[in-house]
Short mmCIF file of C-alpha atoms in Angstrom, two decimals:
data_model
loop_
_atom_site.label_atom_id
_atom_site.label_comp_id
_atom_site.label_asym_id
_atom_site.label_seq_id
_atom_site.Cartn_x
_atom_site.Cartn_y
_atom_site.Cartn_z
CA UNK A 1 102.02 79.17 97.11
CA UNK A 2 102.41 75.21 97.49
CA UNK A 3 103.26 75.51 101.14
CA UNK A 4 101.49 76.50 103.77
CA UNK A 5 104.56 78.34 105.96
CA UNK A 6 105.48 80.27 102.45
CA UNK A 7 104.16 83.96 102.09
CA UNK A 8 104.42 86.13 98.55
CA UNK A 9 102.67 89.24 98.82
CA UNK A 10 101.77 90.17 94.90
CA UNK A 11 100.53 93.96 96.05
CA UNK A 12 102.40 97.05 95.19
CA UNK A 13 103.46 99.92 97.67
CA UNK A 14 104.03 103.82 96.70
CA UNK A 15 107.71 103.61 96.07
CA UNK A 16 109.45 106.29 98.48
CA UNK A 17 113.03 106.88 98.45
CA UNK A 18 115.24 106.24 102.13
CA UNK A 19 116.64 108.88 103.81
CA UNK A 20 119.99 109.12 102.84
CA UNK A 21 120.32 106.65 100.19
CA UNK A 22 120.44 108.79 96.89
CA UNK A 23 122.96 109.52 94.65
CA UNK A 24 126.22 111.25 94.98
CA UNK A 25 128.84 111.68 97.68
CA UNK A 26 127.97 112.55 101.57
CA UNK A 27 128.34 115.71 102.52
CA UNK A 28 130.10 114.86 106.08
CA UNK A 29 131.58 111.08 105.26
CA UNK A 30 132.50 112.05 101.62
CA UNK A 31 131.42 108.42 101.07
CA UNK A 32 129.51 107.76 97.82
CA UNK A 33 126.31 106.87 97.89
CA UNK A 34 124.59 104.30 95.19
CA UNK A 35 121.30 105.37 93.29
CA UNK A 36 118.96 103.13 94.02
CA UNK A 37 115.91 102.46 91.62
CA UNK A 38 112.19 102.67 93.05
CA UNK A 39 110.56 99.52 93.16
CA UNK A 40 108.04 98.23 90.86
CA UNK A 41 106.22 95.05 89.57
CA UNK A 42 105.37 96.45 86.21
CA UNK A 43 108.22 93.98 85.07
CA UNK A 44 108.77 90.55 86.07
CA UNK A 45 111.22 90.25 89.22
CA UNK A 46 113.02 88.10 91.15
CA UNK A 47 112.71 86.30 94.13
CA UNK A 48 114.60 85.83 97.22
CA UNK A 49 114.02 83.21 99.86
CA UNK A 50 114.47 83.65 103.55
CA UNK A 51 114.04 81.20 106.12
CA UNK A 52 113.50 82.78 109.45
CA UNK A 53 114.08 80.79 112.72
CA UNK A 54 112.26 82.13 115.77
CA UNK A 55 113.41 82.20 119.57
CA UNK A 56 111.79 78.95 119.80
CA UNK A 57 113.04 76.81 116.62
CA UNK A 58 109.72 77.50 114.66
CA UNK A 59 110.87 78.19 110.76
CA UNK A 60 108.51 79.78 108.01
CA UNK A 61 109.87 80.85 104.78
CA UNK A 62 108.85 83.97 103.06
CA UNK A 63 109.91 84.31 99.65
CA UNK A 64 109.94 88.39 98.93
CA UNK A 65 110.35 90.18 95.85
CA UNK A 66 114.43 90.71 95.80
CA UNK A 67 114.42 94.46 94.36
CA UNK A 68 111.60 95.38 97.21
CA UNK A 69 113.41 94.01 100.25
CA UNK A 70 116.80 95.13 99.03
CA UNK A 71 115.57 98.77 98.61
CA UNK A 72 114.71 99.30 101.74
CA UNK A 73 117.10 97.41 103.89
CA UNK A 74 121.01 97.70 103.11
CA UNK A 75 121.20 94.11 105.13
CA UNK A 76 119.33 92.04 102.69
CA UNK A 77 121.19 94.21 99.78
CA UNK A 78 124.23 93.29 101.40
CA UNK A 79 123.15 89.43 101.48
CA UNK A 80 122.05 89.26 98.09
CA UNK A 81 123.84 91.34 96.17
CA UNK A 82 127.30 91.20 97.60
CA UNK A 83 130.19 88.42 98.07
CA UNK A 84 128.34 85.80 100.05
CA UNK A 85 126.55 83.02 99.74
CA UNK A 86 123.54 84.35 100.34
CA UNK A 87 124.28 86.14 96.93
CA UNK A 88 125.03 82.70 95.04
CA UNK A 89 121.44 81.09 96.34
CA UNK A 90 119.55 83.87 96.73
CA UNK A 91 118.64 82.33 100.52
CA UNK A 92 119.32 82.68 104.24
CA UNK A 93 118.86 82.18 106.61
CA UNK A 94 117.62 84.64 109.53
CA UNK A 95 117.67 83.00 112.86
CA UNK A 96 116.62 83.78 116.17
CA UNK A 97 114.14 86.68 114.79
CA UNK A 98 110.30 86.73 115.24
CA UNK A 99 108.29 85.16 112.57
CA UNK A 100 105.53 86.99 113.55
CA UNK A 101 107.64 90.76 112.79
CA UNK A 102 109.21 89.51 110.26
CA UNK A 103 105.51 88.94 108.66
CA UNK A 104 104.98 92.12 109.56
CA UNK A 105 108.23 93.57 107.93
CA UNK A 106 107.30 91.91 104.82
CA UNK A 107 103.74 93.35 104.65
CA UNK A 108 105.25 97.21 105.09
CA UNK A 109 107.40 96.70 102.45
CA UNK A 110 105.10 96.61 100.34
CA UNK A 111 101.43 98.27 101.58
CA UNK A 112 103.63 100.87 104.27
CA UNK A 113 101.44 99.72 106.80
CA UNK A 114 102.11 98.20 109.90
CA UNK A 115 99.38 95.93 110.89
CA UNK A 116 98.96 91.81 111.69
CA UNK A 117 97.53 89.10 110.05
CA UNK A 118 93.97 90.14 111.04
CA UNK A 119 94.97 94.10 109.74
CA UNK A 120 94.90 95.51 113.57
CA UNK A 121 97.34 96.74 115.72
CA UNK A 122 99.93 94.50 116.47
CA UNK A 123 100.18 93.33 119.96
CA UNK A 124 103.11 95.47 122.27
CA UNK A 125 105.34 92.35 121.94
CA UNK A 126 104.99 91.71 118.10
CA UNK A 127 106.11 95.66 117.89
CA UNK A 128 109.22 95.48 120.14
CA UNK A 129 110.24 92.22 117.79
CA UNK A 130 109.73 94.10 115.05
CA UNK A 131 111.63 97.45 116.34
CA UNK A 132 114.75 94.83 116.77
CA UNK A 133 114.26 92.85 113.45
CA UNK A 134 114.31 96.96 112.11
CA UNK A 135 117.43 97.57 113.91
CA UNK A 136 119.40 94.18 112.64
CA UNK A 137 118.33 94.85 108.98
CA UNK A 138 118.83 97.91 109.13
CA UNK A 139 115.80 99.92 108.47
CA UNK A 140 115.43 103.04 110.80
CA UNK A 141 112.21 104.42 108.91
CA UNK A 142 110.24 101.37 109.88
CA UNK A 143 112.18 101.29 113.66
CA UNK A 144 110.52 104.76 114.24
CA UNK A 145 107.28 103.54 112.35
CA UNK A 146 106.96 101.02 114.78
CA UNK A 147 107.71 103.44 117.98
CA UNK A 148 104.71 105.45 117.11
CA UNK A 149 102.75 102.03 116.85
CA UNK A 150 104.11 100.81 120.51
CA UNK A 151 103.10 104.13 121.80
CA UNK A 152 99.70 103.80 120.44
CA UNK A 153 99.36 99.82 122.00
CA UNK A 154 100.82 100.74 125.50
CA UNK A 155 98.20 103.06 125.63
CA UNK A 156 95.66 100.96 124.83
CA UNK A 157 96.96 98.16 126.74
CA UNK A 158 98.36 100.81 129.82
CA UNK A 159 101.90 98.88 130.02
CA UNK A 160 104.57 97.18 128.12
CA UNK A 161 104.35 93.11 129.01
CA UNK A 162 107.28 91.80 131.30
CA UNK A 163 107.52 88.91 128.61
CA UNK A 164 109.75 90.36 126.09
CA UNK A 165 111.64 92.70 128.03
CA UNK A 166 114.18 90.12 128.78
CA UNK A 167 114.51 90.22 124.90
CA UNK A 168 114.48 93.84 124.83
CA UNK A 169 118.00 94.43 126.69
CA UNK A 170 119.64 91.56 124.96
CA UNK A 171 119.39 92.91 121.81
CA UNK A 172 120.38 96.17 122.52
CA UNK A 173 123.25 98.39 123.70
CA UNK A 174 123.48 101.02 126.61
CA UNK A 175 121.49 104.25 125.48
CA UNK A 176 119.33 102.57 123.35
CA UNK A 177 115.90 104.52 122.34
CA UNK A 178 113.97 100.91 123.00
CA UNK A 179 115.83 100.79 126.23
CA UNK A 180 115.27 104.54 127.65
CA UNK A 181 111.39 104.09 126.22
CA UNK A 182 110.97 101.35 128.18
CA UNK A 183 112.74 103.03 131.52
CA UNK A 184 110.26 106.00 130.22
CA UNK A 185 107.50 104.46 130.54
CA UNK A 186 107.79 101.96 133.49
CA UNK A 187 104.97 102.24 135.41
CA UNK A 188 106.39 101.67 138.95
CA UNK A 189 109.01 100.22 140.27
CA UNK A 190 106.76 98.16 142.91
CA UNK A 191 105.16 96.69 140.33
CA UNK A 192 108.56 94.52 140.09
CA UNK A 193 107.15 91.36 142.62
CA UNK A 194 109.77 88.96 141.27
CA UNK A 195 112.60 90.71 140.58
CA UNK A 196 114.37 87.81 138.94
CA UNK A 197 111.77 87.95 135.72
CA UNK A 198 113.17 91.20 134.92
CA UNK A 199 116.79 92.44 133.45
CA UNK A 200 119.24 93.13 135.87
CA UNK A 201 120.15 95.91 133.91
CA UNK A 202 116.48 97.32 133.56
CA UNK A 203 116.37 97.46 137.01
CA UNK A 204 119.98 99.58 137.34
CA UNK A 205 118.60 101.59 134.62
CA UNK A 206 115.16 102.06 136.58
CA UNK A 207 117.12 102.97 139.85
CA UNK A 208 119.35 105.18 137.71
CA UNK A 209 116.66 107.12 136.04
CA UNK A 210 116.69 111.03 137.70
CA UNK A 211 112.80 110.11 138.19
CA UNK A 212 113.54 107.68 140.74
CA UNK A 213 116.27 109.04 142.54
CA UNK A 214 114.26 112.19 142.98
CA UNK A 215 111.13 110.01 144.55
CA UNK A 216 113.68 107.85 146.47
CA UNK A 217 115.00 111.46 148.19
CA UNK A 218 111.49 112.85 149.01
CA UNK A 219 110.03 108.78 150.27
CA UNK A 220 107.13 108.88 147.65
CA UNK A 221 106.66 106.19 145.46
CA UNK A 222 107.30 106.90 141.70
CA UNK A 223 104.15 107.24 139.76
CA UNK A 224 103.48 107.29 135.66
CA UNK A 225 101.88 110.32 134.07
CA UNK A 226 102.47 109.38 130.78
CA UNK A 227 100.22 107.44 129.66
CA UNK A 228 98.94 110.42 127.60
CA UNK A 229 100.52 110.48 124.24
CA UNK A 230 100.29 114.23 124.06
CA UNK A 231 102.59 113.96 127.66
CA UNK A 232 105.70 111.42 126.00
CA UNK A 233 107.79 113.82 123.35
CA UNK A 234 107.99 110.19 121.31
CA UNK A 235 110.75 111.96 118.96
CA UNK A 236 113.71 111.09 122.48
CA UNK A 237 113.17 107.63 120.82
CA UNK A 238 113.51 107.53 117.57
CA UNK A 239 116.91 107.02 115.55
CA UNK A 240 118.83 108.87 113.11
CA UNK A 241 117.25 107.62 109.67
CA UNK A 242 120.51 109.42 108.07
CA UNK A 243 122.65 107.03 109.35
CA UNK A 244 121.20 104.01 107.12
CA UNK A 245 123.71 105.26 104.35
CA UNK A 246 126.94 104.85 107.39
CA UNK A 247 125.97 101.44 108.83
CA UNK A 248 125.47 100.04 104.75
CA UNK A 249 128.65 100.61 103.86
CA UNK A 250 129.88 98.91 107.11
CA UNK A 251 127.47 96.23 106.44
CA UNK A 252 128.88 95.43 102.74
CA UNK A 253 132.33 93.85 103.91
CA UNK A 254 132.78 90.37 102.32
CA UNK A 255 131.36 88.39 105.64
CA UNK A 256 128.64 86.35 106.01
CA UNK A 257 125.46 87.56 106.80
CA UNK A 258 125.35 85.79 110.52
CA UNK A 259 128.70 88.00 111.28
CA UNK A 260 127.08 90.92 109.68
CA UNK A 261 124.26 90.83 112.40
CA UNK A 262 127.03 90.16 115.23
CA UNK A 263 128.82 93.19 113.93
CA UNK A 264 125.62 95.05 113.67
CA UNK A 265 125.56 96.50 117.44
CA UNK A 266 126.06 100.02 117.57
CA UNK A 267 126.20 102.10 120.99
CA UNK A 268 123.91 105.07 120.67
CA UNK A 269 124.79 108.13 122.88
CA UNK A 270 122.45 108.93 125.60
CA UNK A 271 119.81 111.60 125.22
CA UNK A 272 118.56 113.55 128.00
CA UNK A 273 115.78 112.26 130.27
CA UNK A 274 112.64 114.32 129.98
CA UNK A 275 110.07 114.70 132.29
CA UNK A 276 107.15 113.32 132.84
CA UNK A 277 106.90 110.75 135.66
CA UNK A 278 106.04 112.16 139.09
CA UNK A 279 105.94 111.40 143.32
CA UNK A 280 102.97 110.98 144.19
#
């Protein structure tokens, strides 16, 4: 690559198919579903340009092999292969999204692996970007890929940093998995010194939880004993990965791609709370 802010990854990744994206007609939408064709690089393929624009007006360009990223995500299938002009240039633009995840993104499309630029574990906030960028472009695979991989850094790093949380609830709905993981797994409420850092709606949530109403009723404070992996059922958080097929067609309505991520919200029903925080 000429340019120092472009990435092209040349290695190849065991093709797997998406849930839910094979041939033939839904069982419970009756919708059709398009075959889609394992990647490969045996034969020379094309290349698709996408400029991503962080929080904080930093742009890197990644150019990505086109049948690889529009395999696995229905969004950047949608972009380049339908009615917009995305399709026409075979670029977009991605704004407000994490360079850093979407780095990351690229690199598990093709190796499967979710790892950072020095191939460790991403850092808690890198994961929670990349959990959202999963949910815009619609991958679900790689959004519960990258729960198990937040599990595994809270642990290591014993809580979830205040910094992104902000970030957390504005990209997300009510009943989110991200949101009730991070309720989950809150380590105590009193750990909140400046209330005004966090969401006001992480807080309700917080209050709301059944763990802190039953600690507020017996005066103790509310304590985590979670930090166990074995102790967190992780599988309250993940998301349907049959639903990719669902949000694609809604996704491949002759818009451009910056309403498709507007329209891209969906409220998820609320699972039950399990235990696992305690009075102490």
């Amino acid at each position: 690559m000429d340019s120092a802010d472009s990435t092209l990854v040349e290695a190849s990744r065991p093709a797997e198919q998406p849930v839910g994206l094979e041939g033939g007609k839904d069982a419970q939408s009756g919708s059709f579903k398009r075959q889609r064709d394992p990647p490969n690089l045996v034969d020379p393929q094309p290349i698709v340009e996408v400029h991503v624009i962080s929080p904080f007006g930093n742009t890197k360009t990644y150019r990505v092999h086109k049948n690889f990223i529009c395999y696995y995500s229905p969004f950047f299938d949608a972009a380049f292969n339908g009615n917009f002009t995305e399709g026409d240039t075979q670029s977009m633009k991605l704004e407000d999204t994490s360079t850093e995840a979407f780095g990351i993104f690229v690199n598990w499309l093709y190796t499967g692996d979710i790892e950072n630029n020095k191939r460790d574990l991403p850092s808690c906030e890198a994961l929670i970007h990349l959990w959202l960028l999963a949910d815009l472009v619609l991958v679900p695979r790689l959004q519960n890929e990258a729960m198990w991989k937040l599990e595994e850094a809270r642990l290591l790093r014993k809580r979830l940093p205040s910094s992104v949380l902000a970030r957390a609830y504005e990209h997300t709905s009510k009943g989110s998995p991200l949101r009730r993981y991070i309720v989950r797994t809150w380590p105590n409420i009193r750990n909140c010194v400046d209330y005004d850092k966090y969401p006001l709606e992480l807080l309700v949530d917080i209050i709301n939880s059944p763990n802190y109403r039953a600690c507020s009723t017996t005066g103790r404070a509310m304590t985590a004993t979670a930090w166990k992996e074995r102790e967190l059922p992780l599988g309250n958080y993940f998301v349907n990965e049959e639903e990719c097929s669902v949000r694609e067609q809604r996704v491949a309505e002759p818009e451009t791609s910056e309403r498709m991520a507007k329209k891209r919200r969906i409220e998820e029903a609320e699972q039950p709370t399990e235990k696992g925080l305690s009075c102490a």
